[in-house]
Protein backbone atom coordinates (compact mmCIF):
# COMPACT_ATOMS: atom_id res chain seq x y z
CA UNK A 1 0.00 0.00 0.00
CA UNK A 2 1.25 3.47 -0.87
CA UNK A 3 0.53 5.48 2.27
CA UNK A 4 1.78 8.75 3.65
CA UNK A 5 0.79 12.13 4.91
CA UNK A 6 1.17 15.80 4.26
CA UNK A 7 4.33 16.92 6.03
CA UNK A 8 5.59 20.39 6.79
CA UNK A 9 8.76 21.57 5.09
CA UNK A 10 9.35 24.30 7.65
CA UNK A 11 12.55 22.60 8.83
CA UNK A 12 13.79 22.12 5.26
CA UNK A 13 13.23 19.33 2.75
CA UNK A 14 15.87 17.20 4.43
CA UNK A 15 14.04 17.08 7.76
CA UNK A 16 10.82 16.26 5.95
CA UNK A 17 12.28 13.06 4.53
CA UNK A 18 13.72 12.19 7.95
CA UNK A 19 10.26 12.62 9.47
CA UNK A 20 8.75 10.44 6.74
CA UNK A 21 11.17 7.70 7.70
CA UNK A 22 10.28 7.98 11.37
CA UNK A 23 6.66 7.51 10.37
CA UNK A 24 7.61 4.58 8.10
CA UNK A 25 5.64 5.94 5.22
CA UNK A 26 6.39 5.36 1.54
CA UNK A 27 4.40 8.33 0.21
CA UNK A 28 4.66 12.02 0.93
CA UNK A 29 2.90 15.30 0.21
CA UNK A 30 4.55 18.69 0.72
CA UNK A 31 4.11 22.35 -0.01
CA UNK A 32 7.16 23.39 -1.98
CA UNK A 33 7.35 26.67 -0.05
CA UNK A 34 5.37 28.82 2.40
CA UNK A 35 1.74 28.05 1.52
CA UNK A 36 0.43 31.47 2.47
CA UNK A 37 2.78 33.44 0.22
CA UNK A 38 2.98 33.93 -3.54
CA UNK A 39 6.74 34.25 -3.37
CA UNK A 40 8.72 31.16 -4.13
CA UNK A 41 12.48 31.51 -3.84
CA UNK A 42 14.67 29.34 -6.05
CA UNK A 43 15.84 26.01 -4.66
CA UNK A 44 19.44 26.03 -3.46
CA UNK A 45 21.66 24.28 -6.01
CA UNK A 46 22.18 21.09 -4.02
CA UNK A 47 18.76 21.05 -2.34
CA UNK A 48 16.99 19.16 -5.13
CA UNK A 49 19.83 16.68 -5.56
CA UNK A 50 19.87 15.94 -1.83
CA UNK A 51 16.11 15.50 -1.71
CA UNK A 52 16.15 13.05 -4.63
CA UNK A 53 18.96 11.01 -3.08
CA UNK A 54 17.40 10.98 0.35
CA UNK A 55 14.06 9.98 -1.07
CA UNK A 56 15.60 7.02 -2.85
CA UNK A 57 17.48 5.92 0.26
CA UNK A 58 14.35 6.38 2.36
CA UNK A 59 12.26 4.36 -0.11
CA UNK A 60 9.66 7.05 -0.49
CA UNK A 61 8.07 5.67 -3.61
CA UNK A 62 5.54 8.41 -4.18
CA UNK A 63 5.63 12.17 -3.68
CA UNK A 64 3.32 15.01 -4.60
CA UNK A 65 3.47 18.79 -4.25
CA UNK A 66 0.32 20.52 -3.01
CA UNK A 67 0.01 24.06 -4.38
CA UNK A 68 -0.49 27.07 -2.12
CA UNK A 69 -4.01 27.96 -0.99
CA UNK A 70 -3.93 31.40 -2.62
CA UNK A 71 -4.29 29.95 -6.10
CA UNK A 72 -7.63 30.57 -7.81
CA UNK A 73 -7.50 29.33 -11.40
CA UNK A 74 -11.00 30.75 -11.96
CA UNK A 75 -10.38 34.19 -10.53
CA UNK A 76 -12.36 36.99 -12.25
CA UNK A 77 -9.65 39.43 -11.15
CA UNK A 78 -6.99 39.62 -13.90
CA UNK A 79 -4.16 40.25 -11.44
CA UNK A 80 -5.11 37.35 -9.21
CA UNK A 81 -5.63 35.11 -12.24
CA UNK A 82 -2.15 35.93 -13.52
CA UNK A 83 -0.58 35.31 -10.11
CA UNK A 84 -2.37 31.96 -9.93
CA UNK A 85 -1.20 30.88 -13.38
CA UNK A 86 2.34 31.96 -12.55
CA UNK A 87 2.29 30.12 -9.22
CA UNK A 88 1.18 26.90 -10.89
CA UNK A 89 3.94 27.22 -13.51
CA UNK A 90 6.46 27.69 -10.70
CA UNK A 91 5.17 24.61 -8.90
CA UNK A 92 5.55 22.50 -12.05
CA UNK A 93 9.10 23.71 -12.40
CA UNK A 94 9.79 22.91 -8.75
CA UNK A 95 8.27 19.44 -9.14
CA UNK A 96 10.45 18.82 -12.18
CA UNK A 97 13.57 19.81 -10.27
CA UNK A 98 12.64 17.58 -7.33
CA UNK A 99 11.64 14.66 -9.56
CA UNK A 100 8.12 14.72 -8.16
CA UNK A 101 5.50 13.44 -10.64
CA UNK A 102 2.40 15.33 -9.49
CA UNK A 103 1.34 18.85 -8.57
CA UNK A 104 -2.02 18.77 -6.79
CA UNK A 105 -4.16 21.90 -6.78
CA UNK A 106 -7.57 23.18 -5.75
CA UNK A 107 -9.10 24.64 -8.88
CA UNK A 108 -10.61 27.70 -7.21
CA UNK A 109 -13.85 29.60 -6.82
CA UNK A 110 -15.94 31.39 -9.44
CA UNK A 111 -16.64 34.35 -7.09
CA UNK A 112 -19.99 35.11 -8.64
CA UNK A 113 -19.14 34.63 -12.33
CA UNK A 114 -21.15 31.44 -12.38
CA UNK A 115 -19.99 27.84 -12.63
CA UNK A 116 -19.67 27.69 -16.45
CA UNK A 117 -17.63 30.84 -16.77
CA UNK A 118 -15.52 29.80 -13.79
CA UNK A 119 -14.74 26.41 -15.31
CA UNK A 120 -13.85 28.05 -18.62
CA UNK A 121 -11.37 30.24 -16.76
CA UNK A 122 -9.85 27.14 -15.15
CA UNK A 123 -9.41 25.53 -18.57
CA UNK A 124 -7.79 28.73 -19.86
CA UNK A 125 -5.44 28.81 -16.86
CA UNK A 126 -4.34 25.19 -17.23
CA UNK A 127 -3.80 25.57 -20.97
CA UNK A 128 -1.62 28.63 -20.28
CA UNK A 129 0.36 26.80 -17.60
CA UNK A 130 0.98 23.73 -19.75
CA UNK A 131 2.00 25.81 -22.78
CA UNK A 132 4.74 27.54 -20.74
CA UNK A 133 8.44 26.77 -21.13
CA UNK A 134 8.52 25.73 -17.47
CA UNK A 135 5.85 23.09 -18.02
CA UNK A 136 7.57 21.91 -21.19
CA UNK A 137 10.84 21.45 -19.30
CA UNK A 138 9.06 19.56 -16.53
CA UNK A 139 7.50 17.36 -19.20
CA UNK A 140 6.78 14.34 -16.99
CA UNK A 141 4.96 16.31 -14.29
CA UNK A 142 1.17 16.14 -14.21
CA UNK A 143 -1.35 18.52 -12.66
CA UNK A 144 -3.94 16.91 -10.39
CA UNK A 145 -7.22 18.74 -9.83
CA UNK A 146 -8.64 18.13 -6.36
CA UNK A 147 -12.38 17.83 -5.81
CA UNK A 148 -13.75 20.43 -3.40
CA UNK A 149 -16.27 20.48 -0.57
CA UNK A 150 -18.25 23.18 -2.37
CA UNK A 151 -17.90 25.92 0.23
CA UNK A 152 -19.10 29.28 -1.07
CA UNK A 153 -18.48 29.49 -4.81
CA UNK A 154 -15.77 26.80 -4.85
CA UNK A 155 -15.63 24.86 -8.11
CA UNK A 156 -15.00 21.13 -8.44
CA UNK A 157 -17.50 19.91 -5.84
CA UNK A 158 -19.13 17.67 -8.44
CA UNK A 159 -17.29 15.15 -10.58
CA UNK A 160 -19.06 16.63 -13.61
CA UNK A 161 -17.28 19.95 -12.99
CA UNK A 162 -13.90 18.24 -12.82
CA UNK A 163 -14.86 16.27 -15.92
CA UNK A 164 -15.65 19.47 -17.79
CA UNK A 165 -12.12 20.73 -17.18
CA UNK A 166 -10.54 17.39 -18.10
CA UNK A 167 -12.45 17.24 -21.38
CA UNK A 168 -11.67 20.80 -22.41
CA UNK A 169 -7.96 21.24 -21.62
CA UNK A 170 -5.64 20.88 -24.61
CA UNK A 171 -3.04 18.59 -23.03
CA UNK A 172 -5.33 15.95 -21.53
CA UNK A 173 -2.53 13.50 -20.78
CA UNK A 174 -1.01 15.99 -18.36
CA UNK A 175 -4.08 16.49 -16.18
CA UNK A 176 -5.55 14.06 -13.64
CA UNK A 177 -7.65 14.16 -10.50
CA UNK A 178 -7.18 13.81 -6.74
CA UNK A 179 -10.15 12.51 -4.76
CA UNK A 180 -10.36 13.99 -1.26
CA UNK A 181 -12.70 11.84 0.85
CA UNK A 182 -13.68 14.65 3.24
CA UNK A 183 -14.42 17.02 0.37
CA UNK A 184 -16.43 14.42 -1.56
CA UNK A 185 -18.48 13.50 1.51
CA UNK A 186 -19.06 17.16 2.36
CA UNK A 187 -20.17 17.73 -1.22
CA UNK A 188 -22.81 15.03 -0.85
CA UNK A 189 -21.10 11.84 -2.07
CA UNK A 190 -21.80 9.04 0.38
CA UNK A 191 -18.75 6.87 1.03
CA UNK A 192 -19.96 5.16 4.17
CA UNK A 193 -21.90 2.20 2.77
CA UNK A 194 -21.01 -0.31 0.03
CA UNK A 195 -23.90 0.98 -2.03
CA UNK A 196 -23.00 4.65 -1.50
CA UNK A 197 -19.37 4.04 -2.41
CA UNK A 198 -20.31 2.10 -5.57
CA UNK A 199 -22.63 4.90 -6.69
CA UNK A 200 -19.98 7.51 -5.98
CA UNK A 201 -17.31 5.61 -7.90
CA UNK A 202 -19.68 4.92 -10.80
CA UNK A 203 -20.26 8.66 -11.15
CA UNK A 204 -16.55 9.37 -10.78
CA UNK A 205 -15.83 6.84 -13.51
CA UNK A 206 -18.47 8.28 -15.81
CA UNK A 207 -17.46 11.92 -15.39
CA UNK A 208 -13.72 11.67 -14.86
CA UNK A 209 -12.60 8.09 -15.52
CA UNK A 210 -11.14 6.07 -12.64
CA UNK A 211 -7.85 5.78 -14.51
CA UNK A 212 -7.42 9.54 -14.28
CA UNK A 213 -7.76 9.49 -10.50
CA UNK A 214 -4.09 9.50 -9.56
CA UNK A 215 -4.27 10.20 -5.82
CA UNK A 216 -6.56 9.98 -2.80
CA UNK A 217 -6.60 12.34 0.16
CA UNK A 218 -7.85 10.30 3.12
CA UNK A 219 -9.54 12.65 5.57
CA UNK A 220 -12.51 12.05 7.81
CA UNK A 221 -15.13 14.83 7.97
CA UNK A 222 -16.13 16.91 11.01
CA UNK A 223 -19.46 17.68 9.37
CA UNK A 224 -22.24 15.42 8.01
CA UNK A 225 -22.89 14.29 4.45
CA UNK A 226 -23.60 17.19 2.12
CA UNK A 227 -22.77 19.90 4.70
CA UNK A 228 -20.43 21.56 2.16
CA UNK A 229 -17.92 22.24 4.92
CA UNK A 230 -14.23 21.55 4.43
CA UNK A 231 -13.23 20.49 7.95
CA UNK A 232 -10.97 17.47 8.21
CA UNK A 233 -11.22 15.05 11.13
CA UNK A 234 -9.02 12.19 12.40
CA UNK A 235 -9.60 8.86 10.65
CA UNK A 236 -12.59 7.14 12.23
CA UNK A 237 -13.60 10.06 14.42
CA UNK A 238 -15.73 11.91 11.90
CA UNK A 239 -18.88 11.30 9.90
CA UNK A 240 -17.23 9.01 7.33
CA UNK A 241 -16.18 6.77 10.19
CA UNK A 242 -13.94 3.75 10.44
CA UNK A 243 -16.23 1.46 8.42
CA UNK A 244 -16.29 4.00 5.61
CA UNK A 245 -12.51 3.99 5.46
CA UNK A 246 -12.45 0.19 5.57
CA UNK A 247 -14.50 0.20 2.36
CA UNK A 248 -12.45 2.94 0.73
CA UNK A 249 -8.93 1.61 1.36
CA UNK A 250 -9.82 -1.92 0.30
CA UNK A 251 -11.89 -1.08 -2.77
CA UNK A 252 -10.50 -2.78 -5.86
CA UNK A 253 -10.57 0.44 -7.89
CA UNK A 254 -8.85 2.51 -5.19
CA UNK A 255 -6.46 0.24 -3.31
CA UNK A 256 -3.55 0.61 -5.74
CA UNK A 257 -3.63 4.39 -5.68
CA UNK A 258 -1.45 6.49 -3.36
CA UNK A 259 -3.17 7.49 -0.11
CA UNK A 260 -2.19 10.77 1.57
CA UNK A 261 -3.55 11.83 4.95
CA UNK A 262 -4.31 15.50 5.61
CA UNK A 263 -5.78 14.89 9.04
CA UNK A 264 -5.44 17.37 11.93
CA UNK A 265 -2.09 17.61 13.65
CA UNK A 266 -3.05 18.15 17.30
CA UNK A 267 0.24 16.79 18.58
CA UNK A 268 3.19 14.54 17.70
CA UNK A 269 1.01 11.45 17.97
CA UNK A 270 -1.65 12.57 15.50
CA UNK A 271 0.08 11.33 12.32
CA UNK A 272 1.23 7.99 13.80
CA UNK A 273 -2.30 7.32 15.10
CA UNK A 274 -4.05 8.15 11.83
CA UNK A 275 -1.54 6.11 9.83
CA UNK A 276 -2.01 3.17 12.20
CA UNK A 277 -5.78 3.44 11.81
CA UNK A 278 -5.48 3.09 8.02
CA UNK A 279 -2.91 0.29 8.18
CA UNK A 280 -5.15 -1.70 10.51
CA UNK A 281 -8.00 -1.52 7.98
CA UNK A 282 -6.17 -3.12 5.08
CA UNK A 283 -7.03 -6.74 4.48
CA UNK A 284 -3.58 -7.57 3.13
CA UNK A 285 -1.69 -6.25 6.13
ZN1 LIG B 1 -6.05 20.21 -1.06
MN1 LIG C 1 -7.18 17.46 0.21
MN1 LIG D 1 -9.72 20.32 2.77
Tab-separated table of C-alpha atoms and ligand atoms in Angstrom:
chain	number	residue	atom	x	y	z
A	1	UNK	CA	0.000	0.000	0.000
A	2	UNK	CA	1.247	3.471	-0.868
A	3	UNK	CA	0.526	5.478	2.265
A	4	UNK	CA	1.776	8.746	3.652
A	5	UNK	CA	0.786	12.135	4.912
A	6	UNK	CA	1.170	15.802	4.257
A	7	UNK	CA	4.329	16.924	6.028
A	8	UNK	CA	5.592	20.393	6.792
A	9	UNK	CA	8.757	21.573	5.089
A	10	UNK	CA	9.349	24.304	7.655
A	11	UNK	CA	12.551	22.602	8.826
A	12	UNK	CA	13.787	22.121	5.258
A	13	UNK	CA	13.229	19.329	2.745
A	14	UNK	CA	15.865	17.198	4.426
A	15	UNK	CA	14.036	17.082	7.757
A	16	UNK	CA	10.824	16.260	5.946
A	17	UNK	CA	12.284	13.060	4.529
A	18	UNK	CA	13.720	12.187	7.948
A	19	UNK	CA	10.262	12.619	9.475
A	20	UNK	CA	8.747	10.443	6.742
A	21	UNK	CA	11.174	7.700	7.701
A	22	UNK	CA	10.285	7.978	11.368
A	23	UNK	CA	6.659	7.514	10.371
A	24	UNK	CA	7.608	4.581	8.097
A	25	UNK	CA	5.638	5.943	5.216
A	26	UNK	CA	6.390	5.362	1.539
A	27	UNK	CA	4.401	8.335	0.214
A	28	UNK	CA	4.658	12.021	0.932
A	29	UNK	CA	2.904	15.300	0.208
A	30	UNK	CA	4.551	18.694	0.716
A	31	UNK	CA	4.112	22.348	-0.005
A	32	UNK	CA	7.162	23.385	-1.980
A	33	UNK	CA	7.349	26.671	-0.050
A	34	UNK	CA	5.368	28.818	2.398
A	35	UNK	CA	1.744	28.050	1.519
A	36	UNK	CA	0.429	31.471	2.467
A	37	UNK	CA	2.775	33.443	0.224
A	38	UNK	CA	2.976	33.927	-3.536
A	39	UNK	CA	6.735	34.246	-3.367
A	40	UNK	CA	8.724	31.157	-4.134
A	41	UNK	CA	12.483	31.511	-3.844
A	42	UNK	CA	14.670	29.336	-6.049
A	43	UNK	CA	15.836	26.007	-4.660
A	44	UNK	CA	19.438	26.033	-3.465
A	45	UNK	CA	21.662	24.283	-6.008
A	46	UNK	CA	22.179	21.086	-4.019
A	47	UNK	CA	18.762	21.047	-2.344
A	48	UNK	CA	16.993	19.163	-5.130
A	49	UNK	CA	19.827	16.685	-5.565
A	50	UNK	CA	19.869	15.938	-1.830
A	51	UNK	CA	16.109	15.497	-1.713
A	52	UNK	CA	16.150	13.054	-4.634
A	53	UNK	CA	18.965	11.013	-3.082
A	54	UNK	CA	17.396	10.982	0.353
A	55	UNK	CA	14.061	9.982	-1.066
A	56	UNK	CA	15.602	7.017	-2.845
A	57	UNK	CA	17.477	5.923	0.257
A	58	UNK	CA	14.348	6.382	2.359
A	59	UNK	CA	12.256	4.357	-0.106
A	60	UNK	CA	9.664	7.051	-0.488
A	61	UNK	CA	8.074	5.675	-3.605
A	62	UNK	CA	5.539	8.413	-4.180
A	63	UNK	CA	5.630	12.169	-3.680
A	64	UNK	CA	3.321	15.012	-4.601
A	65	UNK	CA	3.474	18.791	-4.251
A	66	UNK	CA	0.321	20.524	-3.005
A	67	UNK	CA	0.013	24.059	-4.381
A	68	UNK	CA	-0.485	27.074	-2.119
A	69	UNK	CA	-4.011	27.960	-0.987
A	70	UNK	CA	-3.925	31.404	-2.617
A	71	UNK	CA	-4.294	29.955	-6.097
A	72	UNK	CA	-7.629	30.574	-7.808
A	73	UNK	CA	-7.501	29.326	-11.398
A	74	UNK	CA	-10.998	30.752	-11.960
A	75	UNK	CA	-10.379	34.194	-10.531
A	76	UNK	CA	-12.358	36.986	-12.249
A	77	UNK	CA	-9.648	39.426	-11.146
A	78	UNK	CA	-6.989	39.621	-13.902
A	79	UNK	CA	-4.163	40.254	-11.445
A	80	UNK	CA	-5.110	37.348	-9.207
A	81	UNK	CA	-5.631	35.110	-12.241
A	82	UNK	CA	-2.148	35.930	-13.518
A	83	UNK	CA	-0.581	35.306	-10.111
A	84	UNK	CA	-2.375	31.960	-9.931
A	85	UNK	CA	-1.198	30.884	-13.383
A	86	UNK	CA	2.345	31.959	-12.547
A	87	UNK	CA	2.286	30.124	-9.221
A	88	UNK	CA	1.176	26.896	-10.892
A	89	UNK	CA	3.938	27.219	-13.513
A	90	UNK	CA	6.459	27.691	-10.700
A	91	UNK	CA	5.168	24.611	-8.902
A	92	UNK	CA	5.549	22.505	-12.054
A	93	UNK	CA	9.102	23.707	-12.405
A	94	UNK	CA	9.791	22.913	-8.754
A	95	UNK	CA	8.273	19.438	-9.136
A	96	UNK	CA	10.447	18.821	-12.181
A	97	UNK	CA	13.570	19.815	-10.268
A	98	UNK	CA	12.643	17.581	-7.334
A	99	UNK	CA	11.645	14.658	-9.557
A	100	UNK	CA	8.116	14.722	-8.164
A	101	UNK	CA	5.498	13.437	-10.636
A	102	UNK	CA	2.396	15.326	-9.493
A	103	UNK	CA	1.344	18.854	-8.568
A	104	UNK	CA	-2.021	18.774	-6.791
A	105	UNK	CA	-4.159	21.901	-6.779
A	106	UNK	CA	-7.570	23.178	-5.755
A	107	UNK	CA	-9.105	24.638	-8.876
A	108	UNK	CA	-10.606	27.695	-7.211
A	109	UNK	CA	-13.850	29.601	-6.820
A	110	UNK	CA	-15.937	31.388	-9.437
A	111	UNK	CA	-16.642	34.346	-7.092
A	112	UNK	CA	-19.995	35.114	-8.641
A	113	UNK	CA	-19.141	34.633	-12.327
A	114	UNK	CA	-21.149	31.436	-12.381
A	115	UNK	CA	-19.987	27.842	-12.630
A	116	UNK	CA	-19.675	27.694	-16.447
A	117	UNK	CA	-17.629	30.837	-16.767
A	118	UNK	CA	-15.521	29.798	-13.788
A	119	UNK	CA	-14.743	26.413	-15.307
A	120	UNK	CA	-13.853	28.048	-18.625
A	121	UNK	CA	-11.365	30.243	-16.761
A	122	UNK	CA	-9.847	27.145	-15.154
A	123	UNK	CA	-9.406	25.533	-18.574
A	124	UNK	CA	-7.794	28.725	-19.855
A	125	UNK	CA	-5.444	28.805	-16.858
A	126	UNK	CA	-4.344	25.193	-17.232
A	127	UNK	CA	-3.802	25.575	-20.972
A	128	UNK	CA	-1.616	28.631	-20.284
A	129	UNK	CA	0.357	26.798	-17.605
A	130	UNK	CA	0.985	23.729	-19.750
A	131	UNK	CA	1.996	25.813	-22.779
A	132	UNK	CA	4.735	27.544	-20.738
A	133	UNK	CA	8.439	26.773	-21.128
A	134	UNK	CA	8.521	25.727	-17.469
A	135	UNK	CA	5.853	23.088	-18.022
A	136	UNK	CA	7.566	21.914	-21.185
A	137	UNK	CA	10.844	21.445	-19.300
A	138	UNK	CA	9.061	19.557	-16.535
A	139	UNK	CA	7.501	17.362	-19.197
A	140	UNK	CA	6.783	14.343	-16.985
A	141	UNK	CA	4.961	16.313	-14.289
A	142	UNK	CA	1.172	16.143	-14.210
A	143	UNK	CA	-1.345	18.520	-12.660
A	144	UNK	CA	-3.940	16.915	-10.390
A	145	UNK	CA	-7.220	18.742	-9.828
A	146	UNK	CA	-8.641	18.131	-6.365
A	147	UNK	CA	-12.385	17.829	-5.812
A	148	UNK	CA	-13.750	20.435	-3.403
A	149	UNK	CA	-16.272	20.484	-0.566
A	150	UNK	CA	-18.246	23.177	-2.365
A	151	UNK	CA	-17.897	25.923	0.228
A	152	UNK	CA	-19.098	29.283	-1.071
A	153	UNK	CA	-18.479	29.494	-4.814
A	154	UNK	CA	-15.768	26.800	-4.850
A	155	UNK	CA	-15.633	24.856	-8.107
A	156	UNK	CA	-15.001	21.125	-8.437
A	157	UNK	CA	-17.503	19.911	-5.844
A	158	UNK	CA	-19.129	17.675	-8.441
A	159	UNK	CA	-17.288	15.149	-10.581
A	160	UNK	CA	-19.063	16.634	-13.606
A	161	UNK	CA	-17.283	19.948	-12.989
A	162	UNK	CA	-13.899	18.245	-12.822
A	163	UNK	CA	-14.856	16.273	-15.920
A	164	UNK	CA	-15.649	19.469	-17.787
A	165	UNK	CA	-12.120	20.735	-17.182
A	166	UNK	CA	-10.539	17.392	-18.103
A	167	UNK	CA	-12.450	17.238	-21.377
A	168	UNK	CA	-11.666	20.799	-22.407
A	169	UNK	CA	-7.961	21.240	-21.624
A	170	UNK	CA	-5.643	20.880	-24.612
A	171	UNK	CA	-3.041	18.587	-23.027
A	172	UNK	CA	-5.325	15.953	-21.527
A	173	UNK	CA	-2.533	13.504	-20.783
A	174	UNK	CA	-1.008	15.989	-18.360
A	175	UNK	CA	-4.077	16.493	-16.179
A	176	UNK	CA	-5.550	14.062	-13.640
A	177	UNK	CA	-7.647	14.158	-10.497
A	178	UNK	CA	-7.176	13.807	-6.741
A	179	UNK	CA	-10.147	12.507	-4.761
A	180	UNK	CA	-10.363	13.985	-1.261
A	181	UNK	CA	-12.696	11.840	0.846
A	182	UNK	CA	-13.682	14.654	3.242
A	183	UNK	CA	-14.424	17.024	0.375
A	184	UNK	CA	-16.434	14.420	-1.563
A	185	UNK	CA	-18.477	13.501	1.513
A	186	UNK	CA	-19.064	17.160	2.364
A	187	UNK	CA	-20.169	17.734	-1.218
A	188	UNK	CA	-22.815	15.033	-0.849
A	189	UNK	CA	-21.100	11.842	-2.074
A	190	UNK	CA	-21.799	9.042	0.383
A	191	UNK	CA	-18.752	6.871	1.032
A	192	UNK	CA	-19.956	5.159	4.170
A	193	UNK	CA	-21.898	2.200	2.768
A	194	UNK	CA	-21.007	-0.312	0.032
A	195	UNK	CA	-23.904	0.984	-2.029
A	196	UNK	CA	-22.998	4.648	-1.501
A	197	UNK	CA	-19.374	4.040	-2.407
A	198	UNK	CA	-20.313	2.098	-5.567
A	199	UNK	CA	-22.633	4.897	-6.694
A	200	UNK	CA	-19.981	7.512	-5.983
A	201	UNK	CA	-17.311	5.606	-7.900
A	202	UNK	CA	-19.676	4.922	-10.803
A	203	UNK	CA	-20.263	8.664	-11.148
A	204	UNK	CA	-16.547	9.367	-10.776
A	205	UNK	CA	-15.827	6.840	-13.511
A	206	UNK	CA	-18.468	8.277	-15.808
A	207	UNK	CA	-17.464	11.922	-15.393
A	208	UNK	CA	-13.715	11.671	-14.855
A	209	UNK	CA	-12.597	8.091	-15.516
A	210	UNK	CA	-11.140	6.066	-12.642
A	211	UNK	CA	-7.853	5.779	-14.509
A	212	UNK	CA	-7.425	9.535	-14.279
A	213	UNK	CA	-7.762	9.494	-10.499
A	214	UNK	CA	-4.091	9.496	-9.557
A	215	UNK	CA	-4.270	10.200	-5.819
A	216	UNK	CA	-6.559	9.983	-2.799
A	217	UNK	CA	-6.602	12.336	0.160
A	218	UNK	CA	-7.854	10.301	3.117
A	219	UNK	CA	-9.543	12.651	5.568
A	220	UNK	CA	-12.514	12.052	7.805
A	221	UNK	CA	-15.125	14.834	7.972
A	222	UNK	CA	-16.128	16.906	11.011
A	223	UNK	CA	-19.464	17.678	9.367
A	224	UNK	CA	-22.237	15.419	8.010
A	225	UNK	CA	-22.893	14.286	4.452
A	226	UNK	CA	-23.604	17.190	2.119
A	227	UNK	CA	-22.771	19.904	4.700
A	228	UNK	CA	-20.427	21.562	2.160
A	229	UNK	CA	-17.922	22.235	4.918
A	230	UNK	CA	-14.229	21.551	4.431
A	231	UNK	CA	-13.235	20.494	7.954
A	232	UNK	CA	-10.974	17.472	8.210
A	233	UNK	CA	-11.218	15.046	11.130
A	234	UNK	CA	-9.019	12.191	12.399
A	235	UNK	CA	-9.603	8.861	10.651
A	236	UNK	CA	-12.587	7.139	12.229
A	237	UNK	CA	-13.598	10.063	14.421
A	238	UNK	CA	-15.731	11.909	11.900
A	239	UNK	CA	-18.883	11.303	9.898
A	240	UNK	CA	-17.229	9.007	7.335
A	241	UNK	CA	-16.178	6.770	10.190
A	242	UNK	CA	-13.940	3.751	10.443
A	243	UNK	CA	-16.229	1.461	8.418
A	244	UNK	CA	-16.290	3.996	5.607
A	245	UNK	CA	-12.514	3.994	5.455
A	246	UNK	CA	-12.446	0.192	5.575
A	247	UNK	CA	-14.503	0.199	2.364
A	248	UNK	CA	-12.451	2.942	0.733
A	249	UNK	CA	-8.928	1.608	1.360
A	250	UNK	CA	-9.819	-1.917	0.300
A	251	UNK	CA	-11.893	-1.078	-2.769
A	252	UNK	CA	-10.499	-2.777	-5.864
A	253	UNK	CA	-10.568	0.439	-7.894
A	254	UNK	CA	-8.849	2.513	-5.190
A	255	UNK	CA	-6.461	0.241	-3.311
A	256	UNK	CA	-3.551	0.608	-5.743
A	257	UNK	CA	-3.627	4.395	-5.678
A	258	UNK	CA	-1.450	6.492	-3.361
A	259	UNK	CA	-3.170	7.493	-0.106
A	260	UNK	CA	-2.195	10.767	1.566
A	261	UNK	CA	-3.554	11.834	4.948
A	262	UNK	CA	-4.311	15.503	5.611
A	263	UNK	CA	-5.778	14.893	9.045
A	264	UNK	CA	-5.441	17.371	11.932
A	265	UNK	CA	-2.087	17.611	13.649
A	266	UNK	CA	-3.048	18.147	17.296
A	267	UNK	CA	0.243	16.794	18.584
A	268	UNK	CA	3.195	14.540	17.697
A	269	UNK	CA	1.013	11.449	17.975
A	270	UNK	CA	-1.646	12.572	15.502
A	271	UNK	CA	0.077	11.331	12.322
A	272	UNK	CA	1.228	7.987	13.799
A	273	UNK	CA	-2.299	7.318	15.096
A	274	UNK	CA	-4.050	8.148	11.831
A	275	UNK	CA	-1.538	6.110	9.827
A	276	UNK	CA	-2.009	3.170	12.201
A	277	UNK	CA	-5.781	3.437	11.806
A	278	UNK	CA	-5.479	3.087	8.019
A	279	UNK	CA	-2.914	0.285	8.176
A	280	UNK	CA	-5.155	-1.703	10.514
A	281	UNK	CA	-8.001	-1.521	7.984
A	282	UNK	CA	-6.171	-3.124	5.081
A	283	UNK	CA	-7.034	-6.743	4.484
A	284	UNK	CA	-3.582	-7.566	3.127
A	285	UNK	CA	-1.689	-6.251	6.133
B	1	LIG	ZN1	-6.045	20.208	-1.064
B	2	LIG	MN1	-7.184	17.457	0.210
B	3	LIG	MN1	-9.719	20.318	2.768
